[in-house]
Coordinates of N, CA and C in Angstrom, one line a residue:
M27 N 25.8 53.3 -19.6 CA 26.5 52.4 -18.8 C 27.5 53.5 -18.0
N28 N 28.0 53.1 -17.0 CA 28.9 53.8 -16.3 C 29.9 52.9 -15.4
E29 N 30.8 53.8 -15.0 CA 32.1 53.0 -14.3 C 31.7 52.0 -13.1
K30 N 30.7 53.0 -12.5 CA 30.3 52.1 -11.2 C 29.8 50.7 -11.5
I31 N 28.8 50.8 -12.5 CA 28.2 49.2 -12.8 C 29.3 48.3 -13.5
I32 N 30.0 49.0 -14.0 CA 31.2 47.9 -15.1 C 32.1 47.5 -13.5
K33 N 32.3 48.1 -12.6 CA 33.0 47.8 -11.4 C 32.4 46.9 -10.6
Q34 N 31.3 47.2 -10.7 CA 30.3 46.2 -9.6 C 30.2 44.8 -10.4
E35 N 30.0 44.7 -11.6 CA 30.0 43.6 -12.3 C 31.3 42.8 -12.5
L36 N 32.2 43.3 -12.6 CA 33.7 42.8 -12.2 C 34.1 42.4 -11.1
A37 N 33.5 42.9 -10.2 CA 33.4 42.3 -8.8 C 32.9 41.1 -8.5
K38 N 31.7 40.9 -9.1 CA 31.1 39.6 -9.1 C 31.8 38.6 -10.0
L39 N 32.4 39.0 -11.0 CA 33.2 37.8 -11.8 C 34.4 37.7 -10.8
K40 N 35.0 38.5 -10.3 CA 36.3 38.2 -9.4 C 36.0 37.2 -8.3
Y41 N 34.8 37.6 -7.7 CA 34.4 36.5 -6.5 C 33.9 35.3 -7.0
T42 N 33.1 35.3 -8.2 CA 32.7 34.0 -8.9 C 33.9 33.2 -9.5
Y43 N 34.8 33.7 -9.9 CA 36.0 33.3 -10.6 C 37.5 33.8 -10.1
P44 N 37.6 33.3 -8.8 CA 39.1 34.0 -8.2 C 40.1 33.8 -8.9
S45 N 40.4 32.7 -9.4 CA 41.7 32.2 -10.2 C 41.9 33.2 -11.3
A46 N 40.9 33.6 -11.9 CA 40.8 34.3 -13.1 C 41.5 35.7 -12.9
F47 N 41.3 36.2 -11.4 CA 41.9 37.4 -11.2 C 42.9 37.5 -10.2
K48 N 43.5 36.5 -9.7 CA 44.3 36.0 -8.6 C 45.6 37.2 -8.7
D49 N 46.0 37.5 -10.1 CA 47.5 37.9 -10.2 C 47.1 39.7 -10.6
F50 N 45.9 39.9 -10.5 CA 45.6 41.3 -11.0 C 45.8 42.2 -9.8
T51 N 46.4 43.3 -10.4 CA 46.7 44.6 -9.3 C 45.4 45.6 -9.4
L52 N 45.4 46.3 -8.7 CA 44.5 47.4 -8.5 C 44.7 48.2 -9.9
Q53 N 45.8 48.4 -10.7 CA 46.0 49.0 -11.8 C 45.4 48.2 -13.0
D54 N 45.7 47.0 -12.9 CA 45.0 45.9 -13.9 C 43.4 46.2 -13.8
V55 N 42.9 46.4 -12.6 CA 41.1 46.1 -12.7 C 40.9 47.5 -13.2
Q56 N 41.6 48.6 -12.5 CA 41.3 50.0 -13.5 C 41.4 50.1 -14.8
A57 N 42.3 49.7 -15.5 CA 42.4 49.5 -16.7 C 41.6 48.6 -17.6
M58 N 41.1 47.5 -16.8 CA 40.0 46.6 -17.3 C 38.8 47.3 -17.3
S59 N 38.5 48.2 -16.5 CA 37.0 48.6 -16.2 C 37.2 50.0 -17.3
V60 N 38.2 50.4 -17.6 CA 38.0 51.4 -18.7 C 37.8 51.0 -19.9
L61 N 38.6 49.9 -20.2 CA 38.4 49.0 -21.5 C 37.0 48.5 -21.6
W62 N 36.6 47.9 -20.4 CA 35.2 47.5 -20.5 C 34.1 48.5 -20.7
L63 N 34.5 49.7 -20.0 CA 33.4 50.8 -20.3 C 33.3 51.3 -21.8
N64 N 34.3 51.1 -22.5 CA 34.4 51.4 -23.8 C 33.7 50.4 -24.4
D65 N 34.1 49.3 -24.2 CA 33.4 48.0 -25.0 C 31.7 47.9 -24.8
F66 N 31.3 48.4 -23.7 CA 29.9 48.4 -23.3 C 29.1 49.4 -23.4
K67 N 29.8 50.4 -23.8 CA 29.2 52.0 -23.7 C 27.8 52.0 -24.2
N68 N 27.5 51.3 -25.2 CA 26.2 51.5 -25.9 C 25.2 50.3 -25.5
D69 N 25.7 49.6 -24.5 CA 24.7 48.5 -23.9 C 23.9 48.9 -22.8
D70 N 22.7 48.5 -22.9 CA 21.7 48.7 -21.7 C 22.6 48.2 -20.3
P71 N 22.6 48.9 -19.2 CA 23.0 48.6 -18.1 C 22.5 47.2 -17.4
E72 N 20.9 47.2 -17.4 CA 20.5 46.2 -16.8 C 20.7 44.9 -17.6
I73 N 20.4 45.0 -18.9 CA 20.8 43.7 -19.6 C 22.2 43.4 -19.4
F74 N 23.4 44.3 -19.6 CA 24.7 43.9 -19.5 C 24.6 43.2 -17.9
K75 N 23.9 43.7 -16.9 CA 24.0 42.6 -15.4 C 23.3 41.5 -15.7
Q76 N 22.1 41.3 -16.3 CA 21.6 40.2 -16.7 C 22.4 39.2 -17.3
A77 N 23.1 39.7 -18.4 CA 24.2 38.7 -19.2 C 25.4 38.1 -18.3
I78 N 25.8 39.0 -17.3 CA 26.8 38.5 -16.6 C 26.4 37.6 -15.4
D79 N 24.9 37.8 -15.1 CA 24.5 36.8 -14.1 C 24.2 35.5 -14.7
R80 N 23.7 35.8 -16.0 CA 23.2 34.3 -16.8 C 24.7 33.5 -17.0
L81 N 25.8 34.3 -17.5 CA 27.0 33.7 -17.7 C 27.5 33.0 -16.2
R82 N 27.5 34.0 -15.1 CA 27.9 33.1 -14.0 C 27.2 32.0 -13.7
A83 N 26.0 31.7 -14.2 CA 25.4 30.8 -13.7 C 25.4 29.4 -14.5
K84 N 25.8 29.7 -15.8 CA 26.2 28.6 -16.5 C 27.6 28.3 -17.2
S85 N 28.4 29.3 -16.7 CA 29.8 29.0 -17.3 C 31.1 28.6 -16.2
K86 N 31.8 27.7 -16.6 CA 33.1 27.4 -15.5 C 33.9 28.4 -15.3
Y87 N 34.2 29.1 -16.3 CA 35.3 29.9 -16.5 C 34.7 31.5 -16.9
C88 N 35.5 32.5 -16.4 CA 35.3 33.7 -16.5 C 35.0 34.1 -18.0
P89 N 34.0 34.6 -18.2 CA 33.5 35.0 -19.8 C 34.4 35.9 -20.1
S90 N 34.8 36.2 -21.5 CA 35.4 37.0 -22.4 C 34.2 38.2 -22.7
V91 N 34.9 39.1 -23.1 CA 34.1 40.2 -23.7 C 33.3 39.8 -24.8
A92 N 33.6 39.0 -25.6 CA 32.9 38.2 -26.9 C 31.7 37.4 -26.2
E93 N 31.8 36.6 -25.3 CA 30.9 35.8 -24.5 C 29.8 36.8 -24.0
I94 N 30.2 37.8 -23.3 CA 29.2 38.6 -22.7 C 28.4 39.4 -23.7
K95 N 29.2 40.0 -24.8 CA 28.3 40.4 -25.9 C 27.5 39.5 -26.7
S96 N 27.8 38.2 -26.7 CA 26.9 37.2 -27.3 C 25.6 37.1 -26.4
E97 N 26.0 37.0 -25.1 CA 25.0 36.9 -24.4 C 23.9 38.2 -24.1
I98 N 24.4 39.2 -24.2 CA 23.6 40.3 -24.5 C 22.9 40.2 -25.7
A99 N 23.4 40.0 -26.9 CA 22.5 39.7 -28.1 C 21.5 38.7 -27.8
K100 N 21.8 37.6 -27.2 CA 20.5 36.7 -26.8 C 19.4 37.2 -26.2
I101 N 20.0 38.1 -25.3 CA 18.8 38.6 -24.4 C 18.1 39.7 -25.2
E102 N 18.8 40.7 -25.9 CA 17.8 41.4 -26.6 C 17.2 41.0 -27.9
V103 N 17.7 40.0 -28.5 CA 17.1 39.5 -29.7 C 16.8 38.1 -29.6
P104 N 15.6 37.6 -28.9 CA 15.1 36.3 -28.7 C 15.4 35.1 -29.8
T105 N 15.4 36.0 -30.9 CA 15.3 35.2 -32.2 C 16.7 34.3 -32.3
L106 N 17.6 34.9 -31.7 CA 18.8 34.1 -31.9 C 18.9 33.0 -31.2
Q107 N 18.0 32.7 -30.0 CA 17.6 31.4 -29.7 C 17.0 30.2 -30.2
L108 N 16.5 30.8 -31.4 CA 15.7 29.7 -32.2 C 16.6 28.5 -32.4
N109 N 15.8 27.3 -32.8 CA 16.4 25.9 -33.2 C 16.1 25.8 -34.6
A110 N 17.0 25.8 -35.6 CA 16.8 25.6 -36.9 C 15.9 24.2 -37.3
E111 N 16.3 23.3 -36.6 CA 15.3 21.9 -36.9 C 13.8 22.0 -36.4
E112 N 13.6 22.7 -35.2 CA 12.3 23.0 -34.8 C 11.6 24.0 -35.6
E113 N 12.1 25.0 -36.2 CA 11.7 26.1 -37.1 C 11.4 25.3 -38.4
F114 N 12.2 24.5 -38.7 CA 11.9 23.6 -40.1 C 10.5 22.9 -39.9
E115 N 10.5 22.0 -38.8 CA 9.5 21.2 -38.4 C 8.1 22.1 -38.7
K116 N 8.3 23.5 -37.9 CA 7.1 24.4 -37.8 C 6.5 24.9 -39.3
V117 N 7.6 24.8 -40.4 CA 7.4 25.1 -41.6 C 6.5 24.1 -42.3
R118 N 7.1 22.8 -41.9 CA 6.6 21.7 -42.6 C 4.8 21.5 -42.1
N119 N 4.8 21.6 -40.7 CA 3.6 21.8 -40.2 C 2.6 22.6 -40.8
A120 N 3.2 23.9 -40.9 CA 2.3 25.0 -41.6 C 1.9 24.7 -43.0
I121 N 2.9 23.9 -43.9 CA 2.7 23.4 -44.9 C 1.5 22.5 -45.0
R122 N 1.6 21.8 -44.1 CA 0.3 20.7 -44.0 C -1.0 21.2 -43.5
K123 N -0.8 22.4 -42.8 CA -2.2 22.9 -42.1 C -2.7 23.8 -43.3
F124 N -1.9 24.7 -44.2 CA -2.2 25.7 -44.9 C -2.2 25.3 -46.5
G125 N -1.5 24.3 -46.8 CA -1.0 23.9 -48.2 C -0.1 24.9 -48.6
S126 N -0.1 24.8 -50.1 CA 0.9 25.7 -50.9 C 0.4 26.9 -51.5
Y127 N -0.9 26.9 -51.5 CA -1.8 27.8 -52.0 C -2.4 29.1 -51.2
R128 N -2.1 28.7 -50.0 CA -2.4 29.8 -48.7 C -1.1 30.3 -48.3
T129 N -0.4 30.7 -49.0 CA 0.9 31.3 -48.5 C 1.1 32.2 -47.5
T130 N 0.1 33.2 -47.5 CA 0.0 34.3 -46.5 C -0.3 33.8 -45.3
E131 N -1.4 33.1 -45.1 CA -1.7 32.3 -43.8 C -0.7 31.5 -43.5
L132 N 0.1 30.6 -44.1 CA 1.2 29.8 -43.9 C 2.5 30.7 -43.3
M133 N 2.8 31.8 -44.0 CA 3.9 32.5 -43.6 C 3.4 33.4 -42.2
N134 N 2.2 33.7 -42.3 CA 1.8 34.5 -41.0 C 1.9 33.7 -39.7
S135 N 2.1 32.3 -39.9 CA 1.9 31.3 -38.7 C 3.2 31.3 -38.1
L136 N 4.3 31.8 -38.8 CA 5.8 31.4 -38.6 C 6.3 32.7 -37.7
E137 N 7.4 32.5 -37.4 CA 8.2 33.7 -36.9 C 8.9 34.4 -37.8
P138 N 8.9 35.9 -37.5 CA 9.6 36.6 -38.5 C 10.9 36.1 -39.3
Y139 N 11.8 35.6 -38.3 CA 13.1 35.3 -38.7 C 12.9 33.8 -39.8
T140 N 12.0 33.1 -39.3 CA 11.9 32.0 -39.9 C 11.1 32.2 -41.2
I141 N 10.2 33.0 -41.4 CA 9.6 33.4 -42.7 C 10.8 34.1 -43.6
E142 N 11.7 34.6 -43.2 CA 12.8 35.2 -44.1 C 13.7 33.9 -44.5
I143 N 14.1 33.1 -43.7 CA 14.8 32.0 -44.3 C 13.8 31.4 -45.1
T144 N 12.5 30.9 -45.0 CA 11.7 30.3 -45.7 C 11.5 31.0 -47.2
R145 N 11.6 32.2 -47.2 CA 11.4 32.9 -48.5 C 12.9 32.8 -49.4
R146 N 13.9 32.8 -48.6 CA 15.3 32.4 -49.3 C 15.4 31.1 -49.9
I147 N 14.8 30.0 -49.3 CA 14.9 28.9 -49.7 C 13.6 28.7 -50.9
G148 N 12.6 29.2 -50.6 CA 11.5 29.1 -51.3 C 10.5 28.0 -50.9
I149 N 9.3 28.8 -50.6 CA 8.2 27.7 -50.2 C 7.7 26.7 -51.3
S150 N 7.8 26.9 -52.5 CA 7.3 26.0 -53.4 C 8.4 25.0 -53.4
R151 N 9.8 25.2 -53.3 CA 10.9 24.0 -53.3 C 10.7 23.2 -52.0
I152 N 10.3 23.7 -51.1 CA 10.1 23.1 -50.0 C 8.7 22.2 -50.0
C153 N 7.7 22.7 -50.5 CA 6.7 22.0 -50.7 C 6.7 21.1 -51.7
M154 N 7.4 20.8 -52.8 CA 7.6 20.1 -53.9 C 8.7 19.1 -53.8
A155 N 9.7 19.3 -52.6 CA 10.8 18.4 -52.4 C 10.5 16.9 -52.5
E156 N 10.7 16.0 -53.4 CA 10.5 14.6 -53.1 C 11.4 14.0 -52.0
D157 N 12.7 14.5 -51.9 CA 13.4 13.9 -50.6 C 13.4 15.0 -49.7
I158 N 12.8 15.2 -48.9 CA 13.0 16.3 -47.7 C 14.5 16.6 -47.0
T159 N 15.2 15.6 -46.8 CA 16.4 15.4 -46.6 C 17.5 16.6 -46.7
W160 N 17.4 16.8 -48.0 CA 18.3 17.9 -48.6 C 17.9 19.2 -48.5
I161 N 16.4 19.3 -48.6 CA 15.8 20.6 -48.7 C 15.9 21.2 -47.0
K162 N 15.8 20.1 -46.1 CA 15.9 20.3 -44.6 C 17.3 20.7 -44.2
K163 N 18.4 19.9 -45.0 CA 19.8 20.3 -44.7 C 20.1 21.7 -45.1
E164 N 19.5 22.0 -46.4 CA 19.7 23.4 -46.7 C 19.1 24.5 -45.8
F165 N 18.0 24.2 -45.4 CA 17.2 25.3 -44.4 C 18.2 25.4 -43.1
I166 N 18.3 24.2 -42.7 CA 19.2 24.3 -41.5 C 20.6 25.0 -41.6
E167 N 21.2 24.7 -42.6 CA 22.6 25.5 -42.8 C 22.4 27.0 -43.0
E168 N 21.1 27.4 -44.0 CA 20.9 28.8 -44.0 C 20.6 29.2 -42.8
F169 N 19.7 28.7 -42.0 CA 19.4 29.3 -40.7 C 20.3 29.6 -39.8
N170 N 21.2 28.6 -39.6 CA 22.4 28.7 -38.6 C 23.6 29.6 -39.3
N171 N 23.6 29.7 -40.5 CA 24.6 30.8 -41.1 C 24.0 32.2 -40.6
S172 N 22.8 32.3 -41.2 CA 22.0 33.4 -40.8 C 22.0 34.1 -39.6
L173 N 21.9 33.1 -38.7 CA 21.8 33.5 -36.9 C 23.2 33.7 -36.6
L174 N 24.0 33.2 -37.2 CA 25.7 33.4 -36.8 C 26.0 34.5 -37.4
R175 N 25.7 35.1 -38.5 CA 26.0 36.5 -39.1 C 25.3 37.4 -38.2
S176 N 24.1 37.4 -37.7 CA 23.2 38.5 -37.0 C 23.7 38.4 -35.5
K177 N 24.4 37.3 -35.0 CA 25.0 37.4 -33.7 C 26.4 38.4 -33.6
E178 N 26.9 38.1 -34.9 CA 28.2 38.9 -35.1 C 27.6 40.1 -35.2
I179 N 26.9 40.6 -36.0 CA 26.6 42.0 -36.1 C 26.0 42.6 -34.9
L180 N 25.3 42.0 -34.2 CA 24.4 42.4 -32.9 C 25.8 42.9 -31.7
Q181 N 26.9 41.8 -31.8 CA 27.9 42.1 -30.8 C 28.8 43.3 -31.0
Q182 N 28.8 43.6 -32.1 CA 29.9 44.9 -32.5 C 29.4 46.2 -32.0
N183 N 30.3 46.9 -31.6 CA 30.0 48.4 -31.1 C 29.3 49.0 -32.3
E184 N 28.5 50.0 -32.3 CA 27.8 50.8 -33.5 C 29.1 51.3 -34.3
S185 N 30.1 51.9 -33.7 CA 31.1 52.7 -34.3 C 31.9 51.6 -35.2
A186 N 31.7 50.2 -35.2 CA 32.7 49.4 -35.8 C 31.9 48.8 -37.0
L187 N 30.5 49.2 -37.0 CA 29.6 48.4 -38.0 C 29.6 49.3 -39.3
T188 N 29.6 48.7 -40.5 CA 29.7 49.3 -41.8 C 27.9 49.9 -41.9
D189 N 27.6 51.0 -42.9 CA 26.4 51.2 -43.3 C 25.5 50.2 -43.5
C190 N 25.8 49.1 -44.3 CA 25.1 47.7 -44.4 C 24.8 47.1 -43.2
E191 N 25.9 47.0 -42.2 CA 25.6 46.3 -41.2 C 24.4 46.8 -40.0
K192 N 24.6 48.2 -40.2 CA 23.9 48.9 -39.4 C 22.5 48.9 -39.6
K193 N 22.4 48.9 -41.1 CA 20.8 48.8 -41.6 C 20.2 47.2 -41.3
E194 N 21.3 46.3 -41.3 CA 20.8 44.9 -40.9 C 20.5 44.8 -39.6
K195 N 21.4 45.4 -38.7 CA 21.0 45.5 -37.2 C 19.7 46.2 -37.0
E196 N 19.5 47.3 -37.4 CA 18.0 47.7 -37.2 C 17.1 47.0 -37.8
K197 N 17.2 46.3 -38.9 CA 16.2 45.2 -39.2 C 15.9 43.9 -38.2
L198 N 17.2 43.6 -37.8 CA 16.9 42.5 -36.4 C 16.1 42.9 -35.2
L199 N 16.5 44.3 -35.1 CA 16.0 44.8 -34.0 C 14.2 45.0 -34.3
A200 N 13.9 45.5 -35.5 CA 12.4 45.5 -36.0 C 11.9 44.2 -35.8
T201 N 12.7 43.0 -36.2 CA 12.1 41.7 -36.2 C 11.7 41.4 -34.7
T202 N 12.7 41.8 -33.8 CA 12.4 41.4 -32.4 C 11.2 42.3 -32.0
E203 N 11.1 43.2 -32.2 CA 9.6 44.1 -31.7 C 8.4 43.4 -32.6
K204 N 8.6 42.9 -33.6 CA 7.5 42.1 -34.0 C 7.0 40.9 -33.2
I205 N 8.4 40.3 -33.0 CA 7.9 39.0 -32.0 C 7.5 39.5 -30.7
F206 N 7.8 40.5 -30.1 CA 7.3 40.9 -28.8 C 5.7 41.3 -29.1
K207 N 5.5 42.2 -30.1 CA 4.2 42.5 -30.3 C 3.1 41.3 -30.5
R208 N 3.7 40.2 -31.2 CA 2.8 39.0 -31.4 C 2.8 38.4 -30.2
I209 N 3.4 38.3 -29.3 CA 3.7 37.6 -27.9 C 2.7 38.3 -27.2
G210 N 2.9 39.7 -27.0 CA 1.8 40.4 -26.4 C 0.3 40.5 -26.7
S211 N 0.2 40.5 -28.1 CA -1.1 40.4 -28.6 C -1.8 39.0 -28.2
G212 N -1.0 37.8 -28.2 CA -1.5 36.5 -27.8 C -1.9 36.4 -26.3
L213 N -1.0 37.1 -25.6 CA -1.2 37.2 -24.0 C -2.5 37.9 -23.5
N214 N -2.8 39.2 -24.6 CA -3.9 39.8 -24.2 C -5.1 39.1 -24.5
E215 N -5.2 38.4 -25.8 CA -6.5 37.3 -26.1 C -6.8 36.4 -25.2
S216 N -5.8 35.9 -24.2 CA -6.0 34.9 -23.0 C -6.9 35.3 -22.2

């Protein structure tokens, strides 16, 4: 990331949201670009630009640093866009297809992130639940809480993370690579 890119993207935001920058002086813009350069120094410039463009297209108000970081995280880790209810239904469909005894095949049919949540809940608990309402609620809650935690870790600058969080971030990024490899191999087969 460099200062030129930061200033170009700030200019886009200024022209998209003129009222947000109406009282800004040249010194304010300079100070903001220095601050943003520090905030986004570890982010890929192309992904940063993409995040700004996506936010400009869907947000009525000028995005904050946190909103931009969140959008960058969504672009970098598509897993963060998964829907908990849809993923639970995929688990249920996999159970119907493979049964509770073919767990390896069952788990391999799911997204890596969904596999992790399914393991936490317990495949046998999901299979044997008499009233699926409560287990579904638990799955969705666990899924959404885990997604929120993942977003928070991915939004932080590397220097602000603890060693444990750095390991978790590496694991998240590795999971994303698995997803891209799975998608790539699926495309090659067609």
